[in-house]
Structures are given as C-alpha cells and as structure tokens.
XYZ file of C-alpha atoms in Angstrom:
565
model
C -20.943 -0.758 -27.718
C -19.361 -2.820 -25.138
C -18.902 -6.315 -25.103
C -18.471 -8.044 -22.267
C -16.356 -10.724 -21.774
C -15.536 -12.341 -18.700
C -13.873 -15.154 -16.976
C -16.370 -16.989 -15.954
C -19.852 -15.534 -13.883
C -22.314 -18.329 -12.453
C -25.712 -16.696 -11.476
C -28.630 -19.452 -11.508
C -32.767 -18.997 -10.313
C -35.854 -18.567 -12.249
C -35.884 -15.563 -14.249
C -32.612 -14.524 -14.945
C -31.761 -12.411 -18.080
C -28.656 -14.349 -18.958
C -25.297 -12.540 -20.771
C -22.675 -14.239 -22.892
C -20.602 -15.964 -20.659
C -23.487 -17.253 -18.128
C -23.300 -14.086 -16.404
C -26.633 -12.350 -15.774
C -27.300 -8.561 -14.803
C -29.826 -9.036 -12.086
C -32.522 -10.989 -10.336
C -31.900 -14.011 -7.670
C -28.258 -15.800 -7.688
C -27.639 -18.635 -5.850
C -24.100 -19.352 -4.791
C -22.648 -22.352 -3.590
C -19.397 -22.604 -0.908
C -17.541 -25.623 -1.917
C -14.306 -27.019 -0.917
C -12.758 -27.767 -4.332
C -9.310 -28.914 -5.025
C -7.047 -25.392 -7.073
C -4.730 -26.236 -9.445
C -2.071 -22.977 -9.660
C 0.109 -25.372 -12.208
C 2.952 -24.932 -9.455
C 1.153 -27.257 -7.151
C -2.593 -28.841 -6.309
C -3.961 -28.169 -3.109
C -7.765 -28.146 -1.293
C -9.178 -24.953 -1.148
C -12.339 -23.314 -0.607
C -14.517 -22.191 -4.211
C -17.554 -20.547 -5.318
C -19.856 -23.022 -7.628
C -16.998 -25.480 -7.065
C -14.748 -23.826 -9.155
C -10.823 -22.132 -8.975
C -12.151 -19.747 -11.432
C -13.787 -16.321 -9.525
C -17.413 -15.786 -9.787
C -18.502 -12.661 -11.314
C -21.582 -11.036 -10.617
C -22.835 -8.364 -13.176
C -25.114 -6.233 -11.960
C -26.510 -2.854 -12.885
C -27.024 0.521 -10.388
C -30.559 0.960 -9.296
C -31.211 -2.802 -9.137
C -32.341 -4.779 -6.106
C -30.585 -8.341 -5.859
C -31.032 -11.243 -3.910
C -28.625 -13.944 -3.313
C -28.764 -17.456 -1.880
C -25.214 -18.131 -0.374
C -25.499 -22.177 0.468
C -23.300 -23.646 2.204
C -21.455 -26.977 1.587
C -18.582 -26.763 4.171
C -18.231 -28.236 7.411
C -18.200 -24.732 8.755
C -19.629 -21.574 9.228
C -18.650 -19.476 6.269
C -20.338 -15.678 5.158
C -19.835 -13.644 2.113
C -18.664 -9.787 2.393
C -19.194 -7.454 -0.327
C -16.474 -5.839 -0.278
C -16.939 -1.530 -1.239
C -20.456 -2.122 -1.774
C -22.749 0.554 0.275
C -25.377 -1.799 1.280
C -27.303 -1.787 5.028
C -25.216 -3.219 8.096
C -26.823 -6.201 8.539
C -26.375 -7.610 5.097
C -22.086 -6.446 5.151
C -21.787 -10.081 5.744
C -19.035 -10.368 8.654
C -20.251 -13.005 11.298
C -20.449 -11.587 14.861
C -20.736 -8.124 14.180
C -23.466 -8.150 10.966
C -25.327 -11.218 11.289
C -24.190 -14.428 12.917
C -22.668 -16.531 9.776
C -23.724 -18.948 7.427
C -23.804 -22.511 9.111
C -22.932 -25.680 7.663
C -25.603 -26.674 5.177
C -27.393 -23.718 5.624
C -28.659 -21.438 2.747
C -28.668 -17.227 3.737
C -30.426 -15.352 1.272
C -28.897 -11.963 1.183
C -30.918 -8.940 -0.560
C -30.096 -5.106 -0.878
C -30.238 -2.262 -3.620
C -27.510 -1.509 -5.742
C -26.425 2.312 -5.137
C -23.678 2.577 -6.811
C -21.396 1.681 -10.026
C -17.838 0.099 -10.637
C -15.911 -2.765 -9.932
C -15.660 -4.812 -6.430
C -15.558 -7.836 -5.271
C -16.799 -10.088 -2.533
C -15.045 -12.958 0.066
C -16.066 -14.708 2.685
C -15.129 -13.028 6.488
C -14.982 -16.395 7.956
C -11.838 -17.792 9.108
C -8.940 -18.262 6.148
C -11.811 -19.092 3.695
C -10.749 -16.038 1.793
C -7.098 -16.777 1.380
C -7.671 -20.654 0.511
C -9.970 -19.330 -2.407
C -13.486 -17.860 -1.363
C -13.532 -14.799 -3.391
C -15.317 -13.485 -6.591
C -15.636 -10.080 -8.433
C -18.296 -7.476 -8.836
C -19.462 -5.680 -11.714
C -21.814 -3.166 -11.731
C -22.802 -1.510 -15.041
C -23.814 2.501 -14.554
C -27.534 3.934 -14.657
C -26.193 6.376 -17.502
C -23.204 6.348 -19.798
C -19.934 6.080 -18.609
C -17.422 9.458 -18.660
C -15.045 7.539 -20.986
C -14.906 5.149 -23.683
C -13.929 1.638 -24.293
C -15.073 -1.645 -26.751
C -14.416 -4.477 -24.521
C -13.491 -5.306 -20.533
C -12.018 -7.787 -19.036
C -11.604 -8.590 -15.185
C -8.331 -9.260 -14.231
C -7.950 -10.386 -10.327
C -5.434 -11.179 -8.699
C -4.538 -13.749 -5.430
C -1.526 -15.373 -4.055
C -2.403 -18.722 -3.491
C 0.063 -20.311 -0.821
C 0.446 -24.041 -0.705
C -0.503 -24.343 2.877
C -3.724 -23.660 4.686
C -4.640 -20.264 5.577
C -4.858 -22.066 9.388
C -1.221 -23.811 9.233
C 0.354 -20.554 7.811
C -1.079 -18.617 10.879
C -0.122 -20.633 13.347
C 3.304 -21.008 11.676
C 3.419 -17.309 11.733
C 2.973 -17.312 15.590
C 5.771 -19.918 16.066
C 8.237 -18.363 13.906
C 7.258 -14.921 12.506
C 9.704 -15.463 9.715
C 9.227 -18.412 9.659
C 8.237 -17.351 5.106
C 10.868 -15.552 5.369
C 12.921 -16.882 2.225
C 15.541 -13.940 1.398
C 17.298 -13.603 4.763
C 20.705 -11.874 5.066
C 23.406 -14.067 5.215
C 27.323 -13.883 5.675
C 27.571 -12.800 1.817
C 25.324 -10.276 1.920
C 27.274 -8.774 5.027
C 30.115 -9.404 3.179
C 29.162 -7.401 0.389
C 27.809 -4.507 2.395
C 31.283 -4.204 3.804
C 33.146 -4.250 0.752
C 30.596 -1.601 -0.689
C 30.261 0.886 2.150
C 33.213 -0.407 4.837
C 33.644 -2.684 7.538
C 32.218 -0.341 9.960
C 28.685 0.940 8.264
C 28.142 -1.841 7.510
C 28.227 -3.460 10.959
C 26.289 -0.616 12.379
C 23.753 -1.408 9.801
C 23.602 -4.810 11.397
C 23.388 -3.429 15.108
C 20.847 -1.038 14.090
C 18.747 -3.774 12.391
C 19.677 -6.389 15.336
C 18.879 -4.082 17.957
C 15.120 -3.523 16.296
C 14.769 -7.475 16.365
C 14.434 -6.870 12.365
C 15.467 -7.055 8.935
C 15.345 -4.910 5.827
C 14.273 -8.198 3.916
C 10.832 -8.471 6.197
C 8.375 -6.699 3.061
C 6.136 -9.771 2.571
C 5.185 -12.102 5.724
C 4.223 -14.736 3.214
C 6.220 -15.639 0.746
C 6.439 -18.617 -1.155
C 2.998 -18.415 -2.834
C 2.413 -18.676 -6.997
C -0.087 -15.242 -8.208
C -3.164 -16.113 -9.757
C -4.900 -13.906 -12.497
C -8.192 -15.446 -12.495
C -7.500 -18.656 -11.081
C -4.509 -19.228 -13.295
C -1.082 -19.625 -12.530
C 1.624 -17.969 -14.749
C 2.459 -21.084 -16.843
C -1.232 -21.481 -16.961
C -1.148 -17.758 -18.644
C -4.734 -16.475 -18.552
C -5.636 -14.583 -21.713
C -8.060 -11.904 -22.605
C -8.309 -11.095 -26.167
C -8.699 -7.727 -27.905
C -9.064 -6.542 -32.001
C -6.214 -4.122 -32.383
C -7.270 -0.975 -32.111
C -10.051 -1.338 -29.423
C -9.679 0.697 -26.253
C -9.958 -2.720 -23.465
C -10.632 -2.104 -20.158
C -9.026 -3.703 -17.568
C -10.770 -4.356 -13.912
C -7.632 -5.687 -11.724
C -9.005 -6.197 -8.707
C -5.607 -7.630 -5.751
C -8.056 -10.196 -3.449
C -4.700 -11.504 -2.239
C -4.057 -12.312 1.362
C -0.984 -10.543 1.583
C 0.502 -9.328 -1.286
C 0.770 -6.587 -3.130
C 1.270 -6.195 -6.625
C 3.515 -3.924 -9.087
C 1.327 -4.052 -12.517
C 2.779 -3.479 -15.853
C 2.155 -4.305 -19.362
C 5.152 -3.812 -21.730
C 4.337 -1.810 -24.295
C 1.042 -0.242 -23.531
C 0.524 2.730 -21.350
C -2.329 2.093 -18.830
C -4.944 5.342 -18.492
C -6.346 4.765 -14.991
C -9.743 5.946 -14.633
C -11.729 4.969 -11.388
C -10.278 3.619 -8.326
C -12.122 1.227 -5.507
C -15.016 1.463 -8.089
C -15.221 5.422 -8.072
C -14.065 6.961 -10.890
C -11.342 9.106 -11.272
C -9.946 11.797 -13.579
C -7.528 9.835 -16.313
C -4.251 9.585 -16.068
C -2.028 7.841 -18.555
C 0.834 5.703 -16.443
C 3.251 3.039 -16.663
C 2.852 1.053 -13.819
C 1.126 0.987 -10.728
C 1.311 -0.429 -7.311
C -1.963 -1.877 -6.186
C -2.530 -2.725 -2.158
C -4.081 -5.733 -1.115
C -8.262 -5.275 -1.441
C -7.681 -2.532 -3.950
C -9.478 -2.239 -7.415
C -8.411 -0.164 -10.461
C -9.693 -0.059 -13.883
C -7.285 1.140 -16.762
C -7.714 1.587 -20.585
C -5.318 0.568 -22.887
C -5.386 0.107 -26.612
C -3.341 -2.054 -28.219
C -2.307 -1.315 -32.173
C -0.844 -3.957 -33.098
C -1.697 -7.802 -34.113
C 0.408 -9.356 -31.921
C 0.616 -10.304 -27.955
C 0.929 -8.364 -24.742
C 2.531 -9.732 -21.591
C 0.240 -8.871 -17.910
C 3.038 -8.328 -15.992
C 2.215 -8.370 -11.606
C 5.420 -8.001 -9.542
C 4.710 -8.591 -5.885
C 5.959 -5.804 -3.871
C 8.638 -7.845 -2.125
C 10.265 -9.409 -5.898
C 9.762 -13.005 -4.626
C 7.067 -14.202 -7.364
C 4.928 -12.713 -10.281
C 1.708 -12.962 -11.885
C 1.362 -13.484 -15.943
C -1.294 -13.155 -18.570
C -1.484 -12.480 -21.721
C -3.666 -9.785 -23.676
C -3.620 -11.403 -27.145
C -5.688 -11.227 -30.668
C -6.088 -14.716 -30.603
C -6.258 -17.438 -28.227
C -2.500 -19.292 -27.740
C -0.508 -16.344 -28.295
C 2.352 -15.237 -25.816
C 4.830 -12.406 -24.979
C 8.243 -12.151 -24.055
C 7.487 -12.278 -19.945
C 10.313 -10.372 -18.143
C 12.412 -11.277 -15.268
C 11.848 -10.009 -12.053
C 13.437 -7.062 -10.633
C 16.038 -7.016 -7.849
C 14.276 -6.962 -4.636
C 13.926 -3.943 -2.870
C 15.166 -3.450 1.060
C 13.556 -1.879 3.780
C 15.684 1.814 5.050
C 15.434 3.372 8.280
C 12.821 5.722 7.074
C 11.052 2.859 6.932
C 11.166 2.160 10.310
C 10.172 5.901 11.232
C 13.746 6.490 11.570
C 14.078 9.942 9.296
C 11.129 12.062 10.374
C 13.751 14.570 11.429
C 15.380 15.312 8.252
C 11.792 15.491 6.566
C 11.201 19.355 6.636
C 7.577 18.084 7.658
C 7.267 20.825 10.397
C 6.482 20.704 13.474
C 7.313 17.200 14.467
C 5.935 16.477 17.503
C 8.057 14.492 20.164
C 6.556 11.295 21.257
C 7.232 7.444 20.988
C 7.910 4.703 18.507
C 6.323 1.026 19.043
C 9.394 -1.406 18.148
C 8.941 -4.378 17.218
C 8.951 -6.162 20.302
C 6.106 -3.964 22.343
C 9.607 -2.026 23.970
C 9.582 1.898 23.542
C 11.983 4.436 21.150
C 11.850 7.603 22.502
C 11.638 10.666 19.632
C 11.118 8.813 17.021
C 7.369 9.963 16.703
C 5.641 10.569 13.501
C 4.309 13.793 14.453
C 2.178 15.666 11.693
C 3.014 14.439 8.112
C 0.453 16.200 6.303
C -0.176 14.945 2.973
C -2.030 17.605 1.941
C -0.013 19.290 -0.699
C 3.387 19.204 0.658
C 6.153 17.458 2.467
C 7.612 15.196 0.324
C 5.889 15.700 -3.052
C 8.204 18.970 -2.695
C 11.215 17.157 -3.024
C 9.699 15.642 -5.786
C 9.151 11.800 -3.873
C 5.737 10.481 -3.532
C 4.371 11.538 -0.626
C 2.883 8.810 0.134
C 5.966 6.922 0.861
C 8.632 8.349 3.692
C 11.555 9.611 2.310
C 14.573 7.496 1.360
C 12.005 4.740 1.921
C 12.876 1.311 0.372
C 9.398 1.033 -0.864
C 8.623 3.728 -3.375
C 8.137 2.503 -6.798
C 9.762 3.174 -9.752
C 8.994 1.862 -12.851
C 10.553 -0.139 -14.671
C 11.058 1.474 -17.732
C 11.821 4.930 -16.054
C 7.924 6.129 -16.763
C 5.517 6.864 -14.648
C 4.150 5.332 -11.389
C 0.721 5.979 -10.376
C 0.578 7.764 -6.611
C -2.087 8.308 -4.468
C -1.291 12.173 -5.343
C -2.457 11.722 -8.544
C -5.736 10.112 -7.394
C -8.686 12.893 -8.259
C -12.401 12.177 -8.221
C -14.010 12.603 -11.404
C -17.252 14.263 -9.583
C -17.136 14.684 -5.808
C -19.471 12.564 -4.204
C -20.407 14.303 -1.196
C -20.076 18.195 -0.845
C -16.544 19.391 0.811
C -16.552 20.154 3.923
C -14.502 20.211 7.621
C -14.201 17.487 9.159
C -16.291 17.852 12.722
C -13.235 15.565 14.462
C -10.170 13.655 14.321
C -9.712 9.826 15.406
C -5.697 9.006 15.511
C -5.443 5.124 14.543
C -1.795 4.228 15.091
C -0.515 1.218 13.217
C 1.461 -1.358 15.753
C 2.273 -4.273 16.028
C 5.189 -6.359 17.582
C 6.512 -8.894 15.034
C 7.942 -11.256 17.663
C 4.670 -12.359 19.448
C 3.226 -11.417 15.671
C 0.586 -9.239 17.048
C -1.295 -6.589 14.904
C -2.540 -3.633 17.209
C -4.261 -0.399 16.622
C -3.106 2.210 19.085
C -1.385 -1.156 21.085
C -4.908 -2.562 21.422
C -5.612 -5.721 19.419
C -8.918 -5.741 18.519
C -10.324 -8.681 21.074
C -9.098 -6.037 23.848
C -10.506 -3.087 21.871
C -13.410 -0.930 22.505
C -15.706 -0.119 19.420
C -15.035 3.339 17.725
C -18.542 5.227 18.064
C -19.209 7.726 15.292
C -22.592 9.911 15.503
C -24.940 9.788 11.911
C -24.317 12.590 10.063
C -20.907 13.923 11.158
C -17.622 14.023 9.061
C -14.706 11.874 10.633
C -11.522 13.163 9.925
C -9.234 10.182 10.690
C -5.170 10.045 10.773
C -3.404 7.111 10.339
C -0.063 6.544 11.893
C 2.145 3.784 10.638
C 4.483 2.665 13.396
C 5.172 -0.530 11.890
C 7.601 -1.371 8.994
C 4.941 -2.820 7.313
C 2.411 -1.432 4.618
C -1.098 -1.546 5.853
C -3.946 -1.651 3.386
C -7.070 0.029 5.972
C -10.705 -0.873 4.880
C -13.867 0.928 6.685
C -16.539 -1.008 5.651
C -20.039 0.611 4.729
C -18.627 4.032 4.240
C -16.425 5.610 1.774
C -13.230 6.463 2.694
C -12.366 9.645 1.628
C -8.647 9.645 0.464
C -6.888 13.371 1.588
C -4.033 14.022 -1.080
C -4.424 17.066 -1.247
C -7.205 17.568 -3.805
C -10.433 19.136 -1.782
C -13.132 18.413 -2.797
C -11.788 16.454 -5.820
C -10.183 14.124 -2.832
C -10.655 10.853 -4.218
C -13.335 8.130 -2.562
C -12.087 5.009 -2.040
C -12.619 2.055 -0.111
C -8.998 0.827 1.035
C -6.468 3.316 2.161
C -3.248 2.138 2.126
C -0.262 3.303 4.980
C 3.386 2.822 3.863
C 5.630 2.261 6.770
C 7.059 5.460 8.445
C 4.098 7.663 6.928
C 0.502 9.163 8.060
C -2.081 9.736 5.966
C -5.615 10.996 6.755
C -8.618 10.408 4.883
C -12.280 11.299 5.926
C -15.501 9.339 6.403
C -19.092 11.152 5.841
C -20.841 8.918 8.646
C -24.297 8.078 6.806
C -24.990 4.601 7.394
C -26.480 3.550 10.639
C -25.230 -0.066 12.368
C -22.160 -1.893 12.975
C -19.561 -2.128 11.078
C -15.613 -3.212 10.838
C -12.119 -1.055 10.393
C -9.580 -3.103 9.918
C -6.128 -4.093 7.848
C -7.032 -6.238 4.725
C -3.460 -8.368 5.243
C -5.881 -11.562 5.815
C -3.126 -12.506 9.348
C -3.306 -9.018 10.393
C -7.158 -8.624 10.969
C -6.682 -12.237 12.718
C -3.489 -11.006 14.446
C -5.847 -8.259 16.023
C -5.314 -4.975 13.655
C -9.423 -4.796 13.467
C -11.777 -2.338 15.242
C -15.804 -2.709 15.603
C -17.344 0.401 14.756
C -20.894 1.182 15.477
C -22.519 4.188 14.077
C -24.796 5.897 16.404
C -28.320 7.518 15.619
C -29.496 8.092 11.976
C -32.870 6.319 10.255
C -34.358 3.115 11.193
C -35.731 2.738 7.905
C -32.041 2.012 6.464
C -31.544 -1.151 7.896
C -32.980 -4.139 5.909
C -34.231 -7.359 6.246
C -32.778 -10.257 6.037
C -33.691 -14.062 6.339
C -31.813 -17.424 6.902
C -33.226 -20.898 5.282
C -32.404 -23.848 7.235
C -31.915 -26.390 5.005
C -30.839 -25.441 1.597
C-alpha cells in the first residue's frame, strides 16, 4: 500500500477528505498568491508564494474527479495559475490574454475542470516573472485503477533555481548585457592553455571562429549565479525524504526552474524511470538523467541499506547544484560530490557539422547567427530522428554529434535519452501525420531576442490547426541554445523512433544543432500557447498563439471570476 508523504500540500474549503500531510484528494481548494520573503540559506530575498509559503503546494488529486479551485489574489498585480500538462478546456489553461484575462489584484478566480488523466505535473503562474520569483506548486494525480508497477512510498522532489534578483531586473539586465550572468568567461589563461594543448594557431582560429559568431563556448546557461532548490530548500538546507530499507520509493522530480536544467543522480542507487511528463513509460533502469526545464520524471529506486543517500542535481552548465538527502531517519547525510568540470559548447553546436553527419540528404539553406546576419550552407536540413543518424554511431541522437552537450554519466553508466523514451500503452492509435509545421528555433543573442522562424511572437501570426487532424511538427534548432518546447492543451507526441510506442509528453526538448519532430493529435478546441519554457525566452518572444479551429462546443467550460475575495 502506498503511503504518501509529501512536502507540504495546503488544500482548504468545506468538505475536504483530508490526507496525512494536509493534503486532500479532491473537492474545492482555495489558494492564496502571496508575496513572501524565500530563504535558499545562500541568501533571503522577496518572492512570490502559494499559501505564503517557500515550500511548493501540492495538490493530490485522483483521475475522474472534478475540482474546483479558488486562486485569490494578494499581490499588487494581476497574477493567473497554469496547469501545466494537464488536458483541461482552453479557457481554464490559465494564461492571461489568450485563456481568460488574469487574476486581478484582490480578486478571487475560481477555476473548475475534470481530471482526465493520471501522473505528476505541476502548476505556475503565466503572469509576468511570478513563476521564477516562486509561484509554482506540484500536481499529483492518483490513477482510476492500479498502477503498472510497484512502489511503498513517494516523494515529490522539485526542483527551481532561485536567483537573487527579480525575475524583472534579471530581464532587463539580460537586454543590456546578454552576458551580462555570464560568470565563466574565457580569459587570457584559458587561451593560453588552448595554445599550449592544441598550438598557437588552432587555437587562435578557435577564437576567430567563436569571435566572428559574436559567441562563446561558455554561453550554456543565460542565468547563472542562482542556488537550486529541492522543495524550497537550498543545499545546506538539505531537504530529506525518508525511506525503510528495502522499500521501492518513488521519486516525482519535477525541474519548475526558470532556466536551468538539471543532471540528476543519486550515488549508489540506480534510478528505474517509469513515466515521463506524467505518461508512463516502459522501465528502464539508469544512472543519471538530464531533465529540461518544465519536465517531470518519476523513478523507482530501492535503497538496501540503513544508511543515507545523497540527491545529487548538476545544472547543465556545472555552475551550481541541488542536494537532498534520501535517509532512514531524519538528520542523516551523505558524502555530496563535487561538481564536474564544466562542459563547452563545439561547433556542432552551433550547426557547424551537419556535413560530416551521414544524415542524408542535407538540404542547402541558411543559418540564423547570432546577431540576425546570415551563414550560408550551414542548414539543418533533414535530421531524422527516427531510428537513425546518430544513434548509429552509437551518440544520442538527440544531441548533434561532437556536441558539447551530451551527457555522460558520471560513473560511466547509463544516461537516460529521449531514444529510450517508450510509452507504456499508446494513447492515441498510430497514424500519419495529415501535415508538417517547420518551427525554427532563432534568436539573436545580442539584441537577446527569442524568435520562431525570425518572428518573435508580438509580430507573429497564430498557428491554426483544424480539430481532428494529426500535426506533424519539426523543430529546427538554429540557436546554440537548448530549447525546452511546451504545446499546451495537447500532448506532444515525442518521434524517437518508436511508432506507435512514441512516447507522449508535454515538453519536447531541442539541443542546439539538432531537429526533432514530434506530433500533436489536435482534439481540443480554443486557444492555446507554443512556446519555450526558458521563463526570458517566452518573454524574449520564442512563443506562438495557437488556436484550434472547429471541433465541439460542448468542450469548452465555464468559468467564473469573484470580485472581492
């Protein structure tokens, strides 16, 4: 039987059936937007809270149900709560503008729609930097029948990178100076070593080639400077979960960080991931994985012995970590490692090494630099995923090859991929895809602007998709950056390969230099939003509108706004 434990859930009304913890599985929850002050033991700073707490919120509730919740708001401004990978009707997907016009200030918005589905997700506000200064919570919701695998106790485990400045001042620092976080820039020793390790010459065309793309191989994270979070702790704050020795713990890591990315390990225990974005997924037993900003997974481990394990969260770019602690008993601690070296970004990064990929037909065309100017031939051309390129070299194919950014492990195991991502049950019967939609990934870092095919999204037309069709779309990463791509409403539906046993998912992350595809069944009338979960991106403008065309009336719900709350 499971037993639930939890962080810390806050659900209050009249009739709740309440859970250890304070949590309760359904009915009416009221939820209050506070501005609180967060504590990361690094530093204090004012932030934004749910229930005027640091600690997330989580909501437990169970497929089949129908829940209401009053969102009330305390702030001075207009804030809105997202649930993020829930399938719920358009007008209660909670982005102001495009769903329903916001939350104002001292206003309670009682949101209310049937639970469809099962797994773990999370919600945030879609209101300004709300969600980076601390407006998030998770999601749990418990299956109508038994789950396809076992285990004797969960735990959520989510992660954030809480930055000591405002989400407002760090955007608008951004636009002044896009490296302006930038803490591991190349200096004169780090020339000097290049030259002494590969000769004067490489390594000042290095340099040139670098220069003359207005970039460095150091630019992974845009942020940096920020202390990780596991539930609202910092790592000398060490969040613990327990465990008896011998129970088979689930873990829900859920990354609600702004920006960052996380490499998760725990030394010592393998990790058997079994559902992904809340859909489960056929096991498989790893040693760490990488997880993209908005992502969930849930892994199983089982620890033997009486005696501490270190949570171990890497961000992608090496320039801070998360810690917690899975532990018997309360107080305990683990050896906590150092952090690896960081990792730099390679030409095939920048979409340089298409031409030595044995992709195929590569398909002349251009390359966005940096600064909005032009590289002739350096297109991506057709990198199909789909059961070759460079997963027959033996890479991950969901990285570019001789990219900076595939990860390794770090005790030479394995590394979850995308390609090893299968559903446990298809969700929707295979089919072809009735058309393509080619998103390409720009940007230019100097004016730090975030495009979609060059457009950012204030300039953008909506994408129109017709109910009931398949949308096949292809995402081309022209950027060096990763880009973690949410639809909301609709599952994405990840192509690695795997047919019909693709896995559905609800962020699809692009590594830089690569294109991936993934399909959308389009069954849920309204309006909706397609856009890059890097919190300055969206702003920045990498964020489409999509409306879905046609389909029944009937699906869209009501909803209702209380002055006054």
């Amino acid at each position: 039987m499971t037993t639930i434990a939890m962080v810390r859930a806050a659900a209050f009304g009249a009739g709740l059936a309440m859970l250890p913890g304070g949590a309760a599985m359904a009915g009416t929850y009221d939820i209050t937007v506070d501005r609180i002050a967060i504590d990361t033991g690094d530093f204090v700073k004012r932030g934004v809270g749910y229930n005027k707490s640091q600690t997330p919120t989580i909501l437990r509730w169970r497929e089949g149900e129908e829940v209401t919740i009053n969102v009330t708001n305390n702030l001075s401004e207009e804030t809105s709560i997202h649930w993020h990978g829930l399938i719920l009707p358009f007008d209660q997907d909670g982005v102001p503008g495009v769903s329903f016009e916001g939350i104002a200030p001292g206003e309670t918005f009682t949101y209310r729609f049937p639970i469809v589905q099962a797994g773990t997700y999370w919600f945030h506000s879609h209101s300004g930097f709300q969600e980076p200064d601390g407006a998030y919570g998770a999601i749990i919701i418990e299956p109508k029948g038994r789950e396809p695998f076992r285990y004797d106790r969960d735990h959520v485990v989510q992660l954030t990178d809480k930055h000591p400045h405002s989400g407002a001042r760090i955007m608008r620092n951004l636009k002044m100076m896009p490296d302006y976080y930038n803490r591991q820039q190349r200096t004169l020793f780090d020339f000097l070593g290049d030259a002494a390790e590969k000769g004067l010459g490489a390594a000042l065309a290095d340099r040139g080639d670098w220069g003359s793309m207005r970039m460095m191989p150091t630019d992974i994270e845009d942020v940096q400077g920020f202390t990780p979070l596991i539930n609202g702790k910092g790592p000398a704050q060490n969040w613990t979960g327990l465990f008896t020795p011998g129970e088979r713990v689930r873990l829900r890591f859920i990354n609600s960080s702004a920006m960052t990315y996380f490499d998760i390990r725990i030394p010592g225990l393998k990790m058997t991931v079994v559902q992904a974005d809340g859909n489960n997924v056929q096991p498989v037993t790893v040693d760490e994985l990488r997880i993209a900003v908005a992502e969930t997974y849930d892994v199983i481990v089982r620890p033997m012995e009486d005696r501490a394990y270190t949570i171990f969260a890497e961000s992608m770019g090496r320039t801070a970590y998360a810690r917690g602690t899975l532990a018997p008993r309360e107080g305990m601690e683990a050896e906590v490692p150092e952090m690896r070296s960081p990792p730099l970004l390679t030409m095939a990064d920048m979409g340089m090494a298409h031409g030595d990929m044995g992709h195929g037909a590569m398909q002349g065309g251009t390359h966005t630099m940096p600064d909005g100017s032009v590289m002739q031939g350096a297109a991506h051309g057709h990198m199909d995923h789909a059961g070759h390129g460079a997963a027959d070299a033996g890479g991950d194919p969901f990285y570019a090859p001789g990219s900076g950014l595939t990860p390794e492990a770090a005790n030479g195991g394995k590394v979850l991929s995308y390609a090893d991502l299968k559903a446990q049950k298809p969700l929707y019967a295979h089919r072809e895809a009735t058309r393509e939609i080619e998103l390409r990934l720009t940007g230019n870092m100097e004016r730090y602007l975030w495009t979609i095919n060059g457009v950012k999204h204030g300039d953008s037309e909506p994408i129109r998709l017709t109910y009931g069709e398949r949308v096949r779309f292809k995402f081309v990463n022209e950027t060096m950056m990763t880009h973690p791509m949410h639809l909301h409403g609709m599952w994405s539906i990840l192509d690695n390969g795997s047919g019909a046993w693709n896995p559905v998912k609800h962020v699809v992350s692009v590594a830089p230099g690569t294109t991936v595809y993934m399909e959308t069944e389009v069954d849920a009338p309204g309006q909706w939003v397609f856009h890059c979960h890097l919190a300055y991106h969206m702003e920045a403008g990498m964020m489409r509108k999509v409306i879905v065309e046609g389909g029944p009336a009937a699906k869209s719900a009501s909803s209702a706004a209380v002055t006054g709350g």
